[in-house]
mmCIF file of C-alpha atoms in Angstrom:
data_model
loop_
_atom_site.group_PDB
_atom_site.id
_atom_site.type_symbol
_atom_site.label_atom_id
_atom_site.label_comp_id
_atom_site.label_asym_id
_atom_site.label_seq_id
_atom_site.Cartn_x
_atom_site.Cartn_y
_atom_site.Cartn_z
ATOM 1 C CA MET I 3 0.000 0.000 0.000
ATOM 2 C CA LYS I 4 1.327 3.406 -0.930
ATOM 3 C CA ILE I 5 1.951 5.713 2.036
ATOM 4 C CA ASP I 6 0.372 9.023 1.069
ATOM 5 C CA PRO I 7 0.656 11.925 1.602
ATOM 6 C CA MET I 8 4.346 11.965 2.542
ATOM 7 C CA PRO I 9 6.193 15.253 3.081
ATOM 8 C CA PRO I 10 9.854 15.613 2.014
ATOM 9 C CA LEU I 11 11.955 13.623 4.500
ATOM 10 C CA ASN I 12 14.783 16.204 4.543
ATOM 11 C CA SER I 13 12.266 18.869 5.513
ATOM 12 C CA LEU I 14 10.946 16.718 8.356
ATOM 13 C CA VAL I 15 14.450 16.159 9.724
ATOM 14 C CA ALA I 16 15.288 19.873 9.479
ATOM 15 C CA PHE I 17 12.021 20.894 11.168
ATOM 16 C CA GLU I 18 12.411 18.329 13.958
ATOM 17 C CA ALA I 19 15.914 19.576 14.793
ATOM 18 C CA ALA I 20 14.897 23.257 14.634
ATOM 19 C CA ALA I 21 11.827 22.626 16.800
ATOM 20 C CA ARG I 22 13.785 20.579 19.335
ATOM 21 C CA HIS I 23 16.416 23.293 19.790
ATOM 22 C CA LEU I 24 14.154 26.272 18.984
ATOM 23 C CA SER I 25 17.089 27.481 16.923
ATOM 24 C CA PHE I 26 17.908 27.245 13.219
ATOM 25 C CA THR I 27 21.573 27.846 14.091
ATOM 26 C CA VAL I 28 21.868 24.876 16.452
ATOM 27 C CA ALA I 29 19.849 22.664 14.098
ATOM 28 C CA ALA I 30 22.230 23.548 11.270
ATOM 29 C CA ALA I 31 25.268 22.677 13.395
ATOM 30 C CA GLU I 32 23.738 19.347 14.421
ATOM 31 C CA LEU I 33 22.899 18.369 10.828
ATOM 32 C CA ASN I 34 26.130 19.805 9.404
ATOM 33 C CA VAL I 35 24.368 22.166 6.984
ATOM 34 C CA THR I 36 23.984 25.938 6.763
ATOM 35 C CA GLN I 37 21.380 27.931 8.661
ATOM 36 C CA GLY I 38 19.941 28.971 5.296
ATOM 37 C CA ALA I 39 19.459 25.322 4.349
ATOM 38 C CA ILE I 40 17.451 24.704 7.534
ATOM 39 C CA SER I 41 15.330 27.780 6.844
ATOM 40 C CA ARG I 42 14.630 26.671 3.258
ATOM 41 C CA GLN I 43 13.654 23.156 4.326
ATOM 42 C CA VAL I 44 11.304 24.492 7.002
ATOM 43 C CA ARG I 45 9.721 26.885 4.490
ATOM 44 C CA LEU I 46 9.280 23.983 2.067
ATOM 45 C CA LEU I 47 7.514 21.958 4.746
ATOM 46 C CA GLU I 48 5.303 24.902 5.725
ATOM 47 C CA ASP I 49 4.325 25.371 2.076
ATOM 48 C CA TYR I 50 3.583 21.658 1.783
ATOM 49 C CA LEU I 51 1.394 21.697 4.900
ATOM 50 C CA GLY I 52 -0.182 25.051 4.122
ATOM 51 C CA THR I 53 0.376 26.443 7.614
ATOM 52 C CA PRO I 54 3.186 28.194 9.533
ATOM 53 C CA LEU I 55 5.022 25.947 11.986
ATOM 54 C CA PHE I 56 7.005 28.706 13.704
ATOM 55 C CA GLU I 57 6.276 32.209 14.918
ATOM 56 C CA ARG I 58 9.336 34.253 14.016
ATOM 57 C CA THR I 59 10.578 37.347 15.850
ATOM 58 C CA THR I 60 13.752 39.350 15.372
ATOM 59 C CA ARG I 61 15.606 37.507 18.162
ATOM 60 C CA ARG I 62 14.072 34.035 18.432
ATOM 61 C CA ILE I 63 11.634 31.501 17.079
ATOM 62 C CA VAL I 64 8.789 29.731 18.850
ATOM 63 C CA LEU I 65 6.530 26.958 17.655
ATOM 64 C CA SER I 66 3.017 27.820 16.540
ATOM 65 C CA SER I 67 0.194 25.779 18.071
ATOM 66 C CA LYS I 68 0.058 23.539 14.993
ATOM 67 C CA GLY I 69 3.849 23.398 14.906
ATOM 68 C CA GLU I 70 3.971 22.213 18.534
ATOM 69 C CA GLN I 71 1.515 19.392 17.842
ATOM 70 C CA TYR I 72 3.245 18.432 14.593
ATOM 71 C CA TYR I 73 6.622 18.368 16.347
ATOM 72 C CA ARG I 74 5.375 16.011 19.057
ATOM 73 C CA ASP I 75 3.940 13.646 16.448
ATOM 74 C CA ILE I 76 6.903 13.517 14.065
ATOM 75 C CA HIS I 77 9.466 13.455 16.892
ATOM 76 C CA ASP I 78 7.997 10.172 18.087
ATOM 77 C CA VAL I 79 7.911 8.802 14.537
ATOM 78 C CA LEU I 80 11.496 9.824 13.752
ATOM 79 C CA THR I 81 12.661 8.433 17.099
ATOM 80 C CA GLN I 82 11.056 5.087 16.271
ATOM 81 C CA LEU I 83 12.641 5.199 12.813
ATOM 82 C CA ALA I 84 16.064 5.857 14.359
ATOM 83 C CA ARG I 85 15.603 2.973 16.796
ATOM 84 C CA ALA I 86 14.550 0.613 14.003
ATOM 85 C CA THR I 87 17.556 1.660 11.937
ATOM 86 C CA GLY I 88 19.835 1.264 14.929
ATOM 87 C CA ALA I 89 18.506 -2.246 15.526
ATOM 88 C CA VAL I 90 19.375 -3.245 11.952
ATOM 89 C CA ARG I 91 22.785 -1.596 12.292
ATOM 90 C CA HIS I 92 23.172 -2.853 15.883
ATOM 91 C CA TRP I 93 26.828 -3.752 15.478
ATOM 92 C CA LYS I 94 27.704 -0.081 14.928
ATOM 93 C CA GLY I 95 24.982 1.907 16.686
ATOM 94 C CA ALA I 96 25.397 -0.024 19.918
ATOM 95 C CA GLN I 97 29.032 1.012 20.022
ATOM 96 C CA GLN I 98 28.536 4.715 19.312
ATOM 97 C CA VAL I 99 28.044 7.287 22.080
ATOM 98 C CA THR I 100 26.892 10.818 21.257
ATOM 99 C CA VAL I 101 27.801 13.465 23.856
ATOM 100 C CA PHE I 102 26.480 17.039 23.689
ATOM 101 C CA THR I 103 28.190 19.803 25.678
ATOM 102 C CA SER I 104 29.383 23.405 25.588
ATOM 103 C CA THR I 105 32.427 24.455 23.583
ATOM 104 C CA ALA I 106 34.256 25.469 26.767
ATOM 105 C CA LEU I 107 33.730 22.198 28.597
ATOM 106 C CA ALA I 108 34.441 20.162 25.460
ATOM 107 C CA SER I 109 37.764 21.831 24.692
ATOM 108 C CA MET I 110 39.018 22.445 28.240
ATOM 109 C CA TRP I 111 37.690 19.535 30.299
ATOM 110 C CA LEU I 112 36.337 16.652 28.232
ATOM 111 C CA LEU I 113 38.718 16.418 25.266
ATOM 112 C CA PRO I 114 41.932 16.535 27.355
ATOM 113 C CA ARG I 115 40.649 13.529 29.315
ATOM 114 C CA VAL I 116 38.804 11.486 26.711
ATOM 115 C CA ALA I 117 41.930 9.956 25.142
ATOM 116 C CA GLU I 118 42.182 7.704 28.200
ATOM 117 C CA PHE I 119 38.648 6.401 27.624
ATOM 118 C CA GLN I 120 39.405 5.763 23.950
ATOM 119 C CA ARG I 121 42.525 3.758 24.816
ATOM 120 C CA GLN I 122 40.519 1.586 27.193
ATOM 121 C CA ASN I 123 37.507 1.248 24.854
ATOM 122 C CA GLU I 124 38.789 1.170 21.290
ATOM 123 C CA GLU I 125 35.592 -0.456 20.023
ATOM 124 C CA ILE I 126 33.427 2.516 21.092
ATOM 125 C CA GLU I 127 33.015 5.388 18.652
ATOM 126 C CA LEU I 128 32.606 8.739 20.422
ATOM 127 C CA ARG I 129 30.689 11.573 18.791
ATOM 128 C CA ILE I 130 31.129 14.867 20.656
ATOM 129 C CA ILE I 131 28.895 17.792 19.659
ATOM 130 C CA ALA I 132 29.887 21.165 21.132
ATOM 131 C CA ASN I 133 27.452 24.070 21.038
ATOM 132 C CA ASP I 134 26.617 26.966 23.356
ATOM 133 C CA GLN I 135 23.064 27.614 22.160
ATOM 134 C CA ALA I 136 21.164 24.827 23.935
ATOM 135 C CA LYS I 137 18.017 26.338 25.456
ATOM 136 C CA ASP I 138 15.704 23.427 26.273
ATOM 137 C CA PHE I 139 17.628 20.552 27.838
ATOM 138 C CA SER I 140 14.560 18.284 27.625
ATOM 139 C CA ARG I 141 14.887 18.294 23.814
ATOM 140 C CA LEU I 142 18.528 17.262 23.526
ATOM 141 C CA ASP I 143 19.185 14.712 20.781
ATOM 142 C CA CYS I 144 22.106 12.753 22.236
ATOM 143 C CA ASP I 145 22.926 9.857 24.525
ATOM 144 C CA LEU I 146 24.474 12.045 27.232
ATOM 145 C CA ALA I 147 25.058 15.757 27.753
ATOM 146 C CA VAL I 148 27.052 17.888 30.180
ATOM 147 C CA PHE I 149 26.037 21.497 30.800
ATOM 148 C CA TYR I 150 26.192 24.183 33.470
ATOM 149 C CA SER I 151 22.836 25.308 34.825
ATOM 150 C CA GLY I 152 21.853 27.729 37.558
ATOM 151 C CA GLN I 153 19.172 25.283 38.703
ATOM 152 C CA ARG I 154 18.475 21.587 38.238
ATOM 153 C CA PRO I 155 17.179 21.086 34.667
ATOM 154 C CA GLU I 156 13.594 19.853 34.360
ATOM 155 C CA GLY I 157 12.187 17.286 31.960
ATOM 156 C CA ILE I 158 15.377 15.212 31.841
ATOM 157 C CA HIS I 159 17.334 12.954 34.182
ATOM 158 C CA ALA I 160 20.052 15.173 35.685
ATOM 159 C CA THR I 161 22.985 14.052 37.840
ATOM 160 C CA PRO I 162 25.015 16.811 39.565
ATOM 161 C CA LEU I 163 28.692 16.577 38.627
ATOM 162 C CA PHE I 164 30.464 19.478 40.281
ATOM 163 C CA ALA I 165 29.867 22.971 41.620
ATOM 164 C CA GLU I 166 32.045 25.825 40.459
ATOM 165 C CA GLU I 167 34.211 28.621 41.764
ATOM 166 C CA VAL I 168 34.904 31.674 39.628
ATOM 167 C CA PHE I 169 38.035 33.768 40.171
ATOM 168 C CA PRO I 170 40.515 35.952 38.248
ATOM 169 C CA VAL I 171 43.548 34.326 36.619
ATOM 170 C CA CYS I 172 46.516 35.526 34.607
ATOM 171 C CA SER I 173 49.912 34.292 33.494
ATOM 172 C CA PRO I 174 52.876 34.445 35.911
ATOM 173 C CA GLU I 175 54.542 36.909 33.532
ATOM 174 C CA TYR I 176 51.539 39.231 33.596
ATOM 175 C CA LEU I 177 51.411 39.118 37.394
ATOM 176 C CA ALA I 178 55.117 39.967 37.574
ATOM 177 C CA LYS I 179 54.384 43.149 35.626
ATOM 178 C CA HIS I 180 51.551 44.066 38.045
ATOM 179 C CA PRO I 181 52.967 43.293 41.512
ATOM 180 C CA GLY I 182 50.629 45.591 43.458
ATOM 181 C CA LEU I 183 47.436 43.544 43.126
ATOM 182 C CA ALA I 184 46.197 43.105 46.696
ATOM 183 C CA GLY I 185 42.462 42.776 46.045
ATOM 184 C CA PRO I 186 39.638 43.180 43.517
ATOM 185 C CA GLU I 187 39.840 46.983 43.689
ATOM 186 C CA GLN I 188 43.340 47.003 42.174
ATOM 187 C CA LEU I 189 42.255 45.024 39.105
ATOM 188 C CA CYS I 190 41.082 48.272 37.518
ATOM 189 C CA ASP I 191 44.719 48.916 36.591
ATOM 190 C CA CYS I 192 44.804 45.749 34.464
ATOM 191 C CA THR I 193 43.583 44.657 31.062
ATOM 192 C CA TRP I 194 40.455 42.541 31.406
ATOM 193 C CA LEU I 195 39.750 39.704 29.008
ATOM 194 C CA TRP I 196 36.026 40.084 28.453
ATOM 195 C CA LEU I 197 33.760 37.240 27.321
ATOM 196 C CA GLU I 198 31.230 38.481 24.773
ATOM 197 C CA ASP I 199 27.851 36.774 24.469
ATOM 198 C CA PRO I 200 28.539 34.383 27.361
ATOM 199 C CA GLN I 201 26.599 31.162 27.752
ATOM 200 C CA SER I 202 23.377 31.568 29.684
ATOM 201 C CA GLY I 203 24.028 31.410 33.422
ATOM 202 C CA TRP I 204 27.733 32.186 33.192
ATOM 203 C CA ILE I 205 29.113 35.005 35.306
ATOM 204 C CA GLY I 206 30.598 38.246 34.018
ATOM 205 C CA TRP I 207 32.853 40.758 35.742
ATOM 206 C CA ALA I 208 30.127 43.089 37.062
ATOM 207 C CA GLU I 209 28.159 40.200 38.581
ATOM 208 C CA TRP I 210 31.333 38.685 40.036
ATOM 209 C CA TYR I 211 32.146 41.948 41.842
ATOM 210 C CA ARG I 212 28.621 42.318 43.219
ATOM 211 C CA ARG I 213 28.320 38.714 44.408
ATOM 212 C CA THR I 214 31.727 38.749 46.098
ATOM 213 C CA GLY I 215 30.686 41.878 48.037
ATOM 214 C CA HIS I 216 32.881 44.370 46.183
ATOM 215 C CA VAL I 217 31.978 47.563 44.374
ATOM 216 C CA PRO I 218 32.315 46.973 40.609
ATOM 217 C CA VAL I 219 35.167 48.856 38.950
ATOM 218 C CA GLU I 220 35.999 49.521 35.331
ATOM 219 C CA PRO I 221 39.244 48.262 33.794
ATOM 220 C CA ARG I 222 41.813 50.525 32.225
ATOM 221 C CA ARG I 223 41.475 48.460 29.067
ATOM 222 C CA ARG I 224 39.629 45.375 27.947
ATOM 223 C CA ILE I 225 39.847 42.844 25.119
ATOM 224 C CA ASN I 226 36.539 41.370 23.953
ATOM 225 C CA ILE I 227 36.584 37.676 23.021
ATOM 226 C CA ASN I 228 33.579 35.520 22.067
ATOM 227 C CA SER I 229 35.074 32.122 22.964
ATOM 228 C CA TYR I 230 35.873 30.981 26.500
ATOM 229 C CA ALA I 231 38.678 28.702 25.303
ATOM 230 C CA MET I 232 40.259 31.605 23.391
ATOM 231 C CA LEU I 233 39.783 33.811 26.453
ATOM 232 C CA ILE I 234 41.819 31.428 28.604
ATOM 233 C CA GLN I 235 44.480 31.037 25.928
ATOM 234 C CA SER I 236 44.797 34.825 25.836
ATOM 235 C CA ALA I 237 45.332 34.815 29.596
ATOM 236 C CA VAL I 238 48.001 32.110 29.244
ATOM 237 C CA ALA I 239 49.678 34.278 26.591
ATOM 238 C CA GLY I 240 49.928 37.162 29.075
ATOM 239 C CA GLN I 241 47.396 39.468 27.433
ATOM 240 C CA GLY I 242 45.421 40.244 30.579
ATOM 241 C CA ILE I 243 43.269 38.924 33.418
ATOM 242 C CA ALA I 244 40.324 36.590 32.833
ATOM 243 C CA LEU I 245 37.512 35.263 34.991
ATOM 244 C CA ALA I 246 38.131 31.526 35.213
ATOM 245 C CA TRP I 247 35.920 28.599 36.181
ATOM 246 C CA ALA I 248 37.913 26.349 38.496
ATOM 247 C CA ASN I 249 37.155 22.983 36.907
ATOM 248 C CA LEU I 250 37.910 24.287 33.418
ATOM 249 C CA VAL I 251 41.350 25.676 34.275
ATOM 250 C CA ASP I 252 42.503 23.142 36.865
ATOM 251 C CA ARG I 253 45.257 21.792 34.622
ATOM 252 C CA HIS I 254 46.475 25.283 33.729
ATOM 253 C CA LEU I 255 46.798 26.049 37.440
ATOM 254 C CA GLU I 256 48.528 22.735 38.167
ATOM 255 C CA THR I 257 51.146 23.317 35.467
ATOM 256 C CA GLY I 258 51.678 26.961 36.439
ATOM 257 C CA ALA I 259 50.528 28.282 33.073
ATOM 258 C CA LEU I 260 48.006 30.361 35.032
ATOM 259 C CA VAL I 261 48.064 31.808 38.542
ATOM 260 C CA ARG I 262 45.524 33.545 40.752
ATOM 261 C CA PRO I 263 46.608 37.176 41.269
ATOM 262 C CA ILE I 264 44.202 37.650 44.206
ATOM 263 C CA ASP I 265 42.443 35.290 46.617
ATOM 264 C CA ALA I 266 38.847 36.446 46.056
ATOM 265 C CA ALA I 267 36.561 33.774 44.578
ATOM 266 C CA LEU I 268 32.848 33.277 44.014
ATOM 267 C CA ARG I 269 31.186 29.946 44.766
ATOM 268 C CA THR I 270 28.386 29.680 42.211
ATOM 269 C CA SER I 271 24.870 28.532 43.046
ATOM 270 C CA GLY I 272 24.684 26.446 39.852
ATOM 271 C CA MET I 273 26.357 23.195 38.874
ATOM 272 C CA PHE I 274 27.522 21.203 35.901
ATOM 273 C CA TYR I 275 25.043 18.371 35.307
ATOM 274 C CA LEU I 276 25.179 15.057 33.473
ATOM 275 C CA LEU I 277 21.961 14.949 31.445
ATOM 276 C CA GLU I 278 20.401 11.743 30.123
ATOM 277 C CA PRO I 279 17.489 11.962 27.649
ATOM 278 C CA GLU I 280 14.951 9.285 28.549
ATOM 279 C CA ASP I 281 14.189 8.267 24.955
ATOM 280 C CA ARG I 282 17.811 7.507 24.057
ATOM 281 C CA GLY I 283 20.100 4.534 24.618
ATOM 282 C CA ALA I 284 20.953 4.619 28.328
ATOM 283 C CA TRP I 285 20.525 0.847 28.319
ATOM 284 C CA ARG I 286 23.324 0.343 25.783
ATOM 285 C CA PRO I 287 26.581 -1.001 27.280
ATOM 286 C CA SER I 288 28.636 1.628 25.444
ATOM 287 C CA VAL I 289 26.605 4.477 26.970
ATOM 288 C CA ARG I 290 26.706 2.934 30.445
ATOM 289 C CA ARG I 291 30.464 2.495 30.148
ATOM 290 C CA PHE I 292 31.079 6.102 29.132
ATOM 291 C CA ARG I 293 28.750 7.341 31.870
ATOM 292 C CA ALA I 294 30.642 5.339 34.505
ATOM 293 C CA TRP I 295 33.981 6.616 33.195
ATOM 294 C CA LEU I 296 32.741 10.211 33.287
ATOM 295 C CA LEU I 297 31.602 9.893 36.894
ATOM 296 C CA GLU I 298 34.976 8.370 37.795
ATOM 297 C CA GLN I 299 36.716 11.407 36.297
ATOM 298 C CA VAL I 300 34.618 13.735 38.441
ATOM 299 C CA ALA I 301 35.195 11.657 41.582
ATOM 300 C CA GLY I 302 38.929 11.591 40.902
ATOM 301 C CA ALA I 303 39.036 15.361 40.525
ATOM 302 C CA ASP I 304 37.286 15.798 43.881
ATOM 303 C CA SER I 305 39.556 13.397 45.790
#
């Protein structure tokens, strides 16, 4: 029997990803296409259905009422299709683990450690997706995810990994050129490395001053950088002082590449969480093995 009517499959996949993330940009990164390609596929599907699926504003997109219902229906169908395909390709799918996280945690915490897991588990294929635009954790399309959140995420199984401290760091060479730094007030004489468009929930300089009980000051000069990993590399290179997250710069501090010019630190109210979507493969041995290894890494860092 012919299945009819059937919309274009590429359009369904593009819409499902855009609806899950509520972002054409993140959907494009996940599917390895351009944002324009996602937009065109969604438009094609809307024309096919004869109704708008999104309500578009200048800064964000939201699902229309029909789009919300359509997303729920096709998400279940595509999930079942993926499971059926994975069952046929069990020899490969069972050994693949997809991990979604932020660019900062991927480059500065996960990737430096993951080589050990790969050596111990050569048969497991890791797929790490790094993106800073995740808004709805309950819609993550992955086996596991690690993200910072100011409060425990809802709609998904969340295991606390570690709390965070935020404090200024710089290179030893930079500190040697600024020997009079006794407290936060003296940092105004330094160059600040400023994170532009920070990930939601991350702490900037003004908030750090307020929450540590100090009057905010303005730096003599600042360098704006839109990547946390680049920000820390700039600090290592002696270009200024950056606000660092303890667990992301622990190895830089251990090796002496970075130092703390003052003692002041802010203990955040949020945490990094291990997130596990309920409709994915938590039962698979490969996922369980990576999860156990990840928790061992966190426990080892705390001991």
